[in-house]
Coordinates of N, CA and C and ligand atoms in Angstrom, one line a residue:
M834 N 0.8 -1.2 0.0 CA 0.0 0.0 0.0 C 0.9 1.2 0.0
T835 N 0.7 2.1 -1.0 CA 1.4 3.4 -1.0 C 0.6 4.5 -0.3
T836 N 1.4 5.2 0.5 CA 0.7 6.3 1.2 C 1.4 7.6 0.9
V837 N 0.7 8.6 0.5 CA 1.3 9.9 0.2 C 0.7 10.9 1.2
H838 N 1.4 12.0 1.3 CA 0.9 13.1 2.2 C 0.2 14.2 1.5
C839 N -0.9 14.5 1.9 CA -1.7 15.6 1.3 C -0.9 16.9 1.2
P840 N -0.7 17.4 0.0 CA 0.1 18.6 -0.2 C -0.4 19.8 0.6
T841 N -1.7 19.8 0.9 CA -2.3 21.0 1.5 C -2.1 20.9 3.0
C842 N -2.5 19.8 3.7 CA -2.5 19.7 5.1 C -1.6 18.7 5.7
G843 N -1.0 17.8 4.8 CA 0.0 16.8 5.3 C -0.6 15.6 5.8
T844 N -1.9 15.4 5.7 CA -2.5 14.2 6.2 C -2.2 13.0 5.3
P845 N -1.8 11.8 5.9 CA -1.4 10.7 5.1 C -2.7 10.2 4.3
V846 N -2.5 9.9 3.0 CA -3.5 9.5 2.1 C -3.1 8.2 1.5
E847 N -4.0 7.1 1.6 CA -3.7 5.9 0.9 C -3.9 6.0 -0.6
W848 N -2.9 5.6 -1.3 CA -3.0 5.8 -2.8 C -3.8 4.6 -3.4
T849 N -5.1 4.8 -3.4 CA -6.0 3.7 -3.9 C -7.0 4.4 -4.8
D850 N -7.7 3.5 -5.6 CA -8.8 4.1 -6.4 C -9.9 4.7 -5.6
A851 N -10.0 4.3 -4.4 CA -11.0 4.9 -3.5 C -10.7 6.3 -3.1
A852 N -9.4 6.6 -3.1 CA -9.0 8.0 -2.7 C -9.1 8.9 -4.0
R853 N -10.2 9.3 -4.3 CA -10.5 10.0 -5.6 C -9.8 11.4 -5.6
Y854 N -9.5 11.9 -4.5 CA -8.9 13.3 -4.5 C -7.4 13.2 -4.3
R855 N -6.8 12.0 -4.4 CA -5.4 11.9 -4.2 C -4.6 12.8 -5.2
P856 N -3.5 13.3 -4.9 CA -2.8 13.1 -3.6 C -3.4 13.9 -2.5
F857 N -4.5 14.5 -2.6 CA -5.1 15.3 -1.5 C -6.0 14.4 -0.7
C858 N -6.2 14.8 0.6 CA -7.0 13.9 1.5 C -8.4 14.1 1.3
S859 N -8.8 15.3 0.7 CA -10.2 15.6 0.5 C -10.4 16.5 -0.6
R860 N -11.7 16.7 -1.0 CA -12.0 17.7 -2.0 C -11.6 19.1 -1.6
R861 N -11.8 19.4 -0.3 CA -11.5 20.7 0.2 C -10.1 21.0 0.0
C862 N -9.2 20.1 0.4 CA -7.8 20.4 0.2 C -7.4 20.5 -1.3
K863 N -8.0 19.7 -2.1 CA -7.7 19.8 -3.5 C -8.1 21.2 -4.1
L864 N -9.3 21.7 -3.6 CA -9.8 23.0 -4.1 C -8.9 24.1 -3.6
I865 N -8.4 24.0 -2.3 CA -7.6 25.0 -1.7 C -6.3 25.1 -2.6
D866 N -5.7 23.9 -2.9 CA -4.5 24.0 -3.7 C -4.7 24.5 -5.1
L867 N -5.8 24.1 -5.7 CA -6.2 24.5 -7.0 C -6.4 26.0 -7.0
G868 N -7.1 26.5 -6.0 CA -7.4 27.9 -5.9 C -6.1 28.7 -5.8
E869 N -5.2 28.3 -5.0 CA -3.9 29.0 -4.9 C -3.2 29.0 -6.3
W870 N -3.3 27.9 -7.0 CA -2.6 27.8 -8.3 C -3.3 28.7 -9.3
L871 N -4.6 28.8 -9.3 CA -5.3 29.7 -10.2 C -5.0 31.1 -9.9
D872 N -4.9 31.4 -8.6 CA -4.7 32.8 -8.1 C -3.3 33.2 -8.7
E873 N -2.3 32.3 -8.6 CA -1.0 32.7 -9.2 C -1.1 32.9 -10.7
R874 N -1.9 32.1 -11.4 CA -2.0 32.2 -12.8 C -2.7 33.5 -13.2
H875 N -3.6 34.0 -12.4 CA -4.4 35.2 -12.7 C -3.5 36.5 -12.7
R876 N -2.3 36.3 -12.0 CA -1.5 37.5 -11.9 C -0.6 37.6 -13.2
I877 N -0.6 36.6 -14.0 CA 0.2 36.6 -15.2 C -0.6 37.2 -16.4
P878 N -0.2 38.3 -16.9 CA -0.9 38.9 -18.0 C -0.8 38.1 -19.3
G879 N -1.7 38.1 -20.2 CA -1.6 37.4 -21.4 C -2.4 36.1 -21.5
E880 N -3.0 35.8 -20.4 CA -3.8 34.5 -20.4 C -5.1 34.8 -21.2
P881 N -5.3 34.1 -22.3 CA -6.4 34.4 -23.3 C -7.7 34.4 -22.6
A882 N -8.0 33.4 -21.8 CA -9.3 33.3 -21.1 C -9.6 34.5 -20.3
D883 N -8.6 35.0 -19.5 CA -8.7 36.1 -18.6 C -8.9 37.4 -19.4
E884 N -8.2 37.5 -20.5 CA -8.3 38.8 -21.2 C -9.7 38.9 -21.8
T885 N -10.2 37.8 -22.3 CA -11.6 37.8 -22.9 C -12.6 38.2 -21.8
T886 N -12.5 37.7 -20.6 CA -13.4 38.0 -19.5 C -13.3 39.5 -19.2
L887 N -12.1 40.0 -19.0 CA -11.9 41.4 -18.6 C -12.4 42.3 -19.7
D888 N -12.1 41.9 -21.0 CA -12.6 42.7 -22.1 C -14.1 42.9 -22.2
S889 N -14.8 41.8 -22.0 CA -16.2 41.8 -22.0 C -16.8 42.6 -20.9
E890 N -16.2 42.5 -19.7 CA -16.6 43.3 -18.5 C -16.5 44.8 -18.8
W891 N -15.3 45.2 -19.4 CA -15.1 46.6 -19.6 C -16.1 47.1 -20.7
R892 N -16.3 46.3 -21.7 CA -17.3 46.8 -22.7 C -18.6 47.1 -22.1
E893 N -19.1 46.2 -21.2 CA -20.4 46.5 -20.5 C -20.4 47.8 -19.8
E894 N -19.3 48.1 -19.1 CA -19.2 49.3 -18.3 C -19.1 50.5 -19.2
D895 N -18.4 50.4 -20.3 CA -18.2 51.5 -21.2 C -19.4 51.7 -22.2
D896 N -20.3 50.8 -22.2 CA -21.5 50.9 -23.1 C -22.3 52.2 -22.8
P897 N -22.4 53.1 -23.7 CA -23.1 54.4 -23.5 C -24.6 54.2 -23.1
R898 N -25.2 53.1 -23.3 CA -26.6 52.9 -22.9 C -26.7 53.2 -21.4
Ligands
ZN1777 ZN1 -5.6 17.6 3.2

């Protein structure tokens, strides 16, 4: 049996098919780690998806209607 440690909280996680969030111990820890990763990504300019979102938001605010 292989055991890994959750990258977020360090809890030992058994590496099995039942551990669906491995290497994280839970969905919460996975989302926390993913959220931090996305947060880092959002600070990098030039991400096509982010530019599209910002552009559409600005257009709505600048709309003279
Ligand atoms: Zn955890």
